[in-house]
Amino acid sequence: LAQVEITDQNKNGLLLVFSRHGMASRLPAVLQAGADLKHTDKAGNTSVWLAMEHKHEAAVEVLLQAIIAAGMDINARAGGGKQGQTLLMRASALGLTSTVAKLLALGADVAAKDANQKDPIDHAANEDVKAAFAKHLAQVDITDQNKNGLLLVFSRYGMALRLPAVLQAGADLKHTDENGKVAFDHAKEIKDKEKREAVLTVMADFSVMSAVALGKADLVAAAVAKGCNVNE
């Protein structure tokens, strides 16, 4: 395998073999030969999923760069029995800290949910992976594309210090997740009382300020009422 000649006939098969066995140094050549990143084995696994499942992080990184260069979706859902997981979810579940960090840097969606309504952080296998998510969320750039998703994530995980920035960026407090929950709903489910109160207070204060700026007395009253119920 270290010296096998790559041909049009074997390139797709070799892509899967190199990925499965973590032969990262051989991947550039087979990719340059035109191997198809969407090619799957009999179980429906693409090359990046095979490298991931066998915990070959160096191979995964090469394949991720190729996926991005090809304009493919880094957040594509896996088929088969993977319950609609994304690459970020699977890397998190396998405890692949370096791969998690790489995927986050490439723009993987931290707010996505699988068929069991678990997001990538829910899948975290160890404290190192959780730390990678925390580091990313503490400094992630807020954009028009991710602001609503980040609002839900910050609310769910009690990141009150990050809320003002995402709200000021125009995140919509009425934005819902797959279950129809808005940020307030997630905040009220935070078990840590101090974090829950901090998040709800930030959102209530922002709602009041927005209503005042719009001259909406009824909205002000509603926002104040929400803010008074932070202990619920």
mmCIF file of C-alpha atoms in Angstrom:
data_model
loop_
_atom_site.group_PDB
_atom_site.id
_atom_site.type_symbol
_atom_site.label_atom_id
_atom_site.label_comp_id
_atom_site.label_asym_id
_atom_site.label_seq_id
_atom_site.Cartn_x
_atom_site.Cartn_y
_atom_site.Cartn_z
ATOM 1 C CA LEU A 1 0.000 0.000 0.000
ATOM 2 C CA ALA A 2 2.905 2.338 0.635
ATOM 3 C CA GLN A 3 3.983 2.064 -3.000
ATOM 4 C CA VAL A 4 0.965 0.771 -4.908
ATOM 5 C CA GLU A 5 0.345 2.539 -8.195
ATOM 6 C CA ILE A 6 -2.800 4.672 -8.208
ATOM 7 C CA THR A 7 -4.991 4.229 -11.286
ATOM 8 C CA ASP A 8 -8.451 5.330 -12.409
ATOM 9 C CA GLN A 9 -9.657 1.827 -11.625
ATOM 10 C CA ASN A 10 -8.406 1.634 -8.030
ATOM 11 C CA LYS A 11 -8.299 5.241 -6.835
ATOM 12 C CA ASN A 12 -11.667 5.220 -5.041
ATOM 13 C CA GLY A 13 -10.968 1.922 -3.340
ATOM 14 C CA LEU A 14 -7.522 3.096 -2.275
ATOM 15 C CA LEU A 15 -9.001 6.292 -0.856
ATOM 16 C CA LEU A 16 -11.119 4.180 1.490
ATOM 17 C CA VAL A 17 -8.245 1.848 2.366
ATOM 18 C CA PHE A 18 -5.789 4.672 3.073
ATOM 19 C CA SER A 19 -8.392 6.424 5.213
ATOM 20 C CA ARG A 20 -9.372 3.322 7.172
ATOM 21 C CA HIS A 21 -5.751 2.544 8.002
ATOM 22 C CA GLY A 22 -4.682 6.107 8.734
ATOM 23 C CA MET A 23 -2.238 6.414 5.848
ATOM 24 C CA ALA A 24 -2.379 10.199 5.830
ATOM 25 C CA SER A 25 0.783 10.588 3.757
ATOM 26 C CA ARG A 26 -0.807 8.639 0.869
ATOM 27 C CA LEU A 27 -4.050 10.578 0.805
ATOM 28 C CA PRO A 28 -2.855 13.663 -1.124
ATOM 29 C CA ALA A 29 -1.727 11.531 -4.071
ATOM 30 C CA VAL A 30 -4.971 9.567 -4.344
ATOM 31 C CA LEU A 31 -6.999 12.760 -4.016
ATOM 32 C CA GLN A 32 -4.932 14.489 -6.690
ATOM 33 C CA ALA A 33 -5.605 11.480 -8.913
ATOM 34 C CA GLY A 34 -9.301 12.334 -8.680
ATOM 35 C CA ALA A 35 -10.586 9.928 -6.038
ATOM 36 C CA ASP A 36 -14.178 10.733 -5.095
ATOM 37 C CA LEU A 37 -14.655 11.995 -1.525
ATOM 38 C CA LYS A 38 -18.309 10.900 -1.755
ATOM 39 C CA HIS A 39 -17.397 7.300 -2.599
ATOM 40 C CA THR A 40 -18.577 4.876 0.087
ATOM 41 C CA ASP A 41 -17.910 1.355 1.251
ATOM 42 C CA LYS A 42 -20.666 -1.270 1.430
ATOM 43 C CA ALA A 43 -21.787 0.102 4.801
ATOM 44 C CA GLY A 44 -22.200 3.616 3.410
ATOM 45 C CA ASN A 45 -19.071 5.096 5.009
ATOM 46 C CA THR A 46 -17.124 7.751 3.134
ATOM 47 C CA SER A 47 -13.371 8.115 3.536
ATOM 48 C CA VAL A 48 -13.602 10.788 6.223
ATOM 49 C CA TRP A 49 -16.047 8.710 8.261
ATOM 50 C CA LEU A 50 -13.748 5.664 8.045
ATOM 51 C CA ALA A 51 -10.762 7.705 9.208
ATOM 52 C CA MET A 52 -12.877 9.183 12.001
ATOM 53 C CA GLU A 53 -14.251 5.867 13.237
ATOM 54 C CA HIS A 54 -10.725 4.442 13.456
ATOM 55 C CA LYS A 55 -9.483 7.576 15.212
ATOM 56 C CA HIS A 56 -6.876 8.526 12.610
ATOM 57 C CA GLU A 57 -6.863 12.262 13.271
ATOM 58 C CA ALA A 58 -4.039 13.091 10.856
ATOM 59 C CA ALA A 59 -5.933 11.389 8.033
ATOM 60 C CA VAL A 60 -9.158 13.133 9.043
ATOM 61 C CA GLU A 61 -7.435 16.517 8.848
ATOM 62 C CA VAL A 62 -6.187 15.860 5.307
ATOM 63 C CA LEU A 63 -9.665 14.773 4.252
ATOM 64 C CA LEU A 64 -11.350 17.754 5.902
ATOM 65 C CA GLN A 65 -9.133 20.141 3.971
ATOM 66 C CA ALA A 66 -10.063 18.321 0.766
ATOM 67 C CA ILE A 67 -13.765 18.499 1.647
ATOM 68 C CA ILE A 68 -13.551 22.248 2.176
ATOM 69 C CA ALA A 69 -11.544 22.742 -1.022
ATOM 70 C CA ALA A 70 -14.198 20.787 -2.945
ATOM 71 C CA GLY A 71 -16.950 23.034 -1.572
ATOM 72 C CA MET A 72 -18.664 20.157 0.214
ATOM 73 C CA ASP A 73 -20.836 20.633 3.301
ATOM 74 C CA ILE A 74 -18.853 20.168 6.519
ATOM 75 C CA ASN A 75 -22.162 19.772 8.352
ATOM 76 C CA ALA A 76 -23.591 17.029 6.134
ATOM 77 C CA ARG A 77 -25.523 14.366 8.018
ATOM 78 C CA ALA A 78 -24.320 10.772 8.064
ATOM 79 C CA GLY A 79 -26.573 8.072 6.713
ATOM 80 C CA GLY A 80 -26.955 4.511 7.870
ATOM 81 C CA GLY A 81 -27.201 3.897 11.585
ATOM 82 C CA LYS A 82 -25.461 7.080 12.702
ATOM 83 C CA GLN A 83 -28.748 8.758 13.691
ATOM 84 C CA GLY A 84 -28.207 11.877 11.631
ATOM 85 C CA GLN A 85 -24.915 12.799 13.252
ATOM 86 C CA THR A 86 -22.513 15.321 11.797
ATOM 87 C CA LEU A 87 -18.743 14.909 11.732
ATOM 88 C CA LEU A 88 -18.480 17.253 14.718
ATOM 89 C CA MET A 89 -20.893 15.148 16.753
ATOM 90 C CA ARG A 90 -19.002 11.953 15.983
ATOM 91 C CA ALA A 91 -15.593 13.464 16.703
ATOM 92 C CA SER A 92 -16.967 14.729 20.008
ATOM 93 C CA ALA A 93 -18.395 11.315 20.909
ATOM 94 C CA LEU A 94 -15.109 9.592 20.079
ATOM 95 C CA GLY A 95 -13.105 12.010 22.212
ATOM 96 C CA LEU A 96 -11.060 13.328 19.286
ATOM 97 C CA THR A 97 -10.127 16.702 20.747
ATOM 98 C CA SER A 98 -7.842 17.786 17.914
ATOM 99 C CA THR A 99 -10.449 16.917 15.294
ATOM 100 C CA VAL A 100 -13.167 18.724 17.242
ATOM 101 C CA ALA A 101 -11.003 21.860 17.344
ATOM 102 C CA LYS A 102 -10.277 21.558 13.616
ATOM 103 C CA LEU A 103 -13.934 21.139 12.715
ATOM 104 C CA LEU A 104 -14.913 24.127 14.837
ATOM 105 C CA ALA A 105 -12.229 26.224 13.163
ATOM 106 C CA LEU A 106 -13.629 25.190 9.767
ATOM 107 C CA GLY A 107 -17.108 26.363 10.742
ATOM 108 C CA ALA A 108 -18.840 23.160 11.866
ATOM 109 C CA ASP A 109 -22.253 23.851 13.391
ATOM 110 C CA VAL A 110 -22.152 23.583 17.184
ATOM 111 C CA ALA A 111 -25.918 24.060 17.426
ATOM 112 C CA ALA A 112 -26.919 21.147 15.163
ATOM 113 C CA LYS A 113 -28.977 18.327 16.674
ATOM 114 C CA ASP A 114 -29.040 14.629 15.754
ATOM 115 C CA ALA A 115 -32.062 12.317 15.605
ATOM 116 C CA ASN A 116 -31.981 12.073 19.408
ATOM 117 C CA GLN A 117 -31.942 15.867 19.786
ATOM 118 C CA LYS A 118 -28.343 15.878 21.027
ATOM 119 C CA ASP A 119 -25.969 18.618 19.945
ATOM 120 C CA PRO A 120 -22.181 18.172 19.557
ATOM 121 C CA ILE A 121 -21.516 19.273 23.144
ATOM 122 C CA ASP A 122 -23.971 16.672 24.455
ATOM 123 C CA HIS A 123 -21.819 14.051 22.731
ATOM 124 C CA ALA A 124 -18.573 15.169 24.395
ATOM 125 C CA ALA A 125 -16.710 12.048 25.569
ATOM 126 C CA ASN A 126 -14.328 13.727 28.002
ATOM 127 C CA GLU A 127 -13.307 16.983 29.654
ATOM 128 C CA ASP A 128 -10.716 17.794 26.984
ATOM 129 C CA VAL A 129 -13.407 17.814 24.317
ATOM 130 C CA LYS A 130 -15.661 19.957 26.507
ATOM 131 C CA ALA A 131 -12.750 22.368 26.996
ATOM 132 C CA ALA A 132 -12.292 22.600 23.219
ATOM 133 C CA PHE A 133 -15.923 23.593 22.827
ATOM 134 C CA ALA A 134 -15.691 26.114 25.681
ATOM 135 C CA LYS A 135 -12.582 27.718 24.179
ATOM 136 C CA HIS A 136 -14.241 27.980 20.785
ATOM 137 C CA LEU A 137 -17.481 29.444 22.108
ATOM 138 C CA ALA A 138 -15.596 31.987 24.211
ATOM 139 C CA GLN A 139 -13.968 33.515 21.149
ATOM 140 C CA VAL A 140 -16.033 32.505 18.115
ATOM 141 C CA ASP A 141 -16.815 35.294 15.669
ATOM 142 C CA ILE A 142 -20.497 36.142 15.545
ATOM 143 C CA THR A 143 -21.860 36.433 12.014
ATOM 144 C CA ASP A 144 -25.248 36.857 10.375
ATOM 145 C CA GLN A 145 -25.095 33.174 9.506
ATOM 146 C CA ASN A 146 -24.424 31.824 13.011
ATOM 147 C CA LYS A 147 -25.895 34.419 15.373
ATOM 148 C CA ASN A 148 -29.235 32.687 15.950
ATOM 149 C CA GLY A 149 -27.642 29.302 16.493
ATOM 150 C CA LEU A 150 -25.114 30.793 18.906
ATOM 151 C CA LEU A 151 -27.909 32.530 20.813
ATOM 152 C CA LEU A 152 -29.476 29.145 21.527
ATOM 153 C CA VAL A 153 -26.138 27.558 22.450
ATOM 154 C CA PHE A 154 -25.079 30.406 24.755
ATOM 155 C CA SER A 155 -28.494 30.291 26.417
ATOM 156 C CA ARG A 156 -28.520 26.547 26.861
ATOM 157 C CA TYR A 157 -25.051 26.394 28.391
ATOM 158 C CA GLY A 158 -25.330 29.442 30.625
ATOM 159 C CA MET A 159 -22.818 31.636 28.808
ATOM 160 C CA ALA A 160 -24.238 34.944 30.003
ATOM 161 C CA LEU A 161 -21.079 36.914 29.195
ATOM 162 C CA ARG A 162 -21.404 36.074 25.502
ATOM 163 C CA LEU A 163 -25.089 36.926 25.208
ATOM 164 C CA PRO A 164 -24.833 40.731 24.917
ATOM 165 C CA ALA A 165 -22.605 40.467 21.840
ATOM 166 C CA VAL A 166 -24.826 37.993 20.018
ATOM 167 C CA LEU A 167 -27.962 39.981 20.870
ATOM 168 C CA GLN A 168 -26.376 43.228 19.743
ATOM 169 C CA ALA A 169 -25.441 41.473 16.510
ATOM 170 C CA GLY A 170 -29.144 41.030 15.863
ATOM 171 C CA ALA A 171 -29.836 37.488 17.014
ATOM 172 C CA ASP A 172 -33.567 36.849 17.187
ATOM 173 C CA LEU A 173 -34.956 35.954 20.626
ATOM 174 C CA LYS A 174 -37.887 34.349 18.802
ATOM 175 C CA HIS A 175 -35.614 31.980 16.867
ATOM 176 C CA THR A 176 -36.445 28.353 17.630
ATOM 177 C CA ASP A 177 -34.572 25.064 17.557
ATOM 178 C CA GLU A 178 -35.879 21.815 16.037
ATOM 179 C CA ASN A 179 -38.202 21.378 19.032
ATOM 180 C CA GLY A 180 -39.679 24.856 18.846
ATOM 181 C CA LYS A 181 -37.733 26.109 21.873
ATOM 182 C CA VAL A 182 -36.480 29.689 22.016
ATOM 183 C CA ALA A 183 -33.520 30.997 24.008
ATOM 184 C CA PHE A 184 -35.672 31.766 27.071
ATOM 185 C CA ASP A 185 -36.849 28.147 27.141
ATOM 186 C CA HIS A 186 -33.299 26.847 27.137
ATOM 187 C CA ALA A 187 -32.218 29.307 29.797
ATOM 188 C CA LYS A 188 -34.992 28.245 32.163
ATOM 189 C CA GLU A 189 -33.747 24.656 31.958
ATOM 190 C CA ILE A 190 -30.251 25.500 33.229
ATOM 191 C CA LYS A 191 -29.769 23.574 36.468
ATOM 192 C CA ASP A 192 -27.199 25.919 37.981
ATOM 193 C CA LYS A 193 -29.287 28.683 39.593
ATOM 194 C CA GLU A 194 -26.614 31.362 39.312
ATOM 195 C CA LYS A 195 -26.043 30.701 35.611
ATOM 196 C CA ARG A 196 -29.777 30.502 34.950
ATOM 197 C CA GLU A 197 -30.475 33.835 36.614
ATOM 198 C CA ALA A 198 -27.549 35.505 34.853
ATOM 199 C CA VAL A 199 -28.688 34.374 31.404
ATOM 200 C CA LEU A 200 -32.347 35.253 31.968
ATOM 201 C CA THR A 201 -31.419 38.656 33.341
ATOM 202 C CA VAL A 202 -29.309 39.490 30.283
ATOM 203 C CA MET A 203 -32.131 38.520 27.947
ATOM 204 C CA ALA A 204 -34.759 40.354 29.971
ATOM 205 C CA ASP A 205 -32.639 43.514 30.139
ATOM 206 C CA PHE A 206 -32.035 43.375 26.401
ATOM 207 C CA SER A 207 -35.743 42.885 25.746
ATOM 208 C CA VAL A 208 -36.582 45.919 27.896
ATOM 209 C CA MET A 209 -34.008 48.118 26.172
ATOM 210 C CA SER A 210 -35.210 47.040 22.737
ATOM 211 C CA ALA A 211 -38.838 47.698 23.639
ATOM 212 C CA VAL A 212 -37.981 51.128 25.077
ATOM 213 C CA ALA A 213 -36.070 52.037 21.929
ATOM 214 C CA LEU A 214 -39.116 51.105 19.856
ATOM 215 C CA GLY A 215 -41.470 53.010 22.164
ATOM 216 C CA LYS A 216 -43.520 49.869 22.805
ATOM 217 C CA ALA A 217 -44.967 50.167 26.316
ATOM 218 C CA ASP A 218 -46.719 46.789 26.107
ATOM 219 C CA LEU A 219 -43.476 45.068 25.122
ATOM 220 C CA VAL A 220 -41.637 46.771 27.966
ATOM 221 C CA ALA A 221 -44.159 45.416 30.460
ATOM 222 C CA ALA A 222 -43.890 41.916 28.984
ATOM 223 C CA ALA A 223 -40.103 41.984 29.061
ATOM 224 C CA VAL A 224 -40.041 43.209 32.650
ATOM 225 C CA ALA A 225 -42.398 40.401 33.622
ATOM 226 C CA LYS A 226 -40.066 37.847 32.091
ATOM 227 C CA GLY A 227 -37.125 39.352 33.919
ATOM 228 C CA CYS A 228 -38.951 39.161 37.242
ATOM 229 C CA ASN A 229 -39.368 35.403 36.877
ATOM 230 C CA VAL A 230 -35.717 34.363 36.714
ATOM 231 C CA ASN A 231 -36.178 31.991 39.635
ATOM 232 C CA GLU A 232 -38.777 29.867 37.848
#
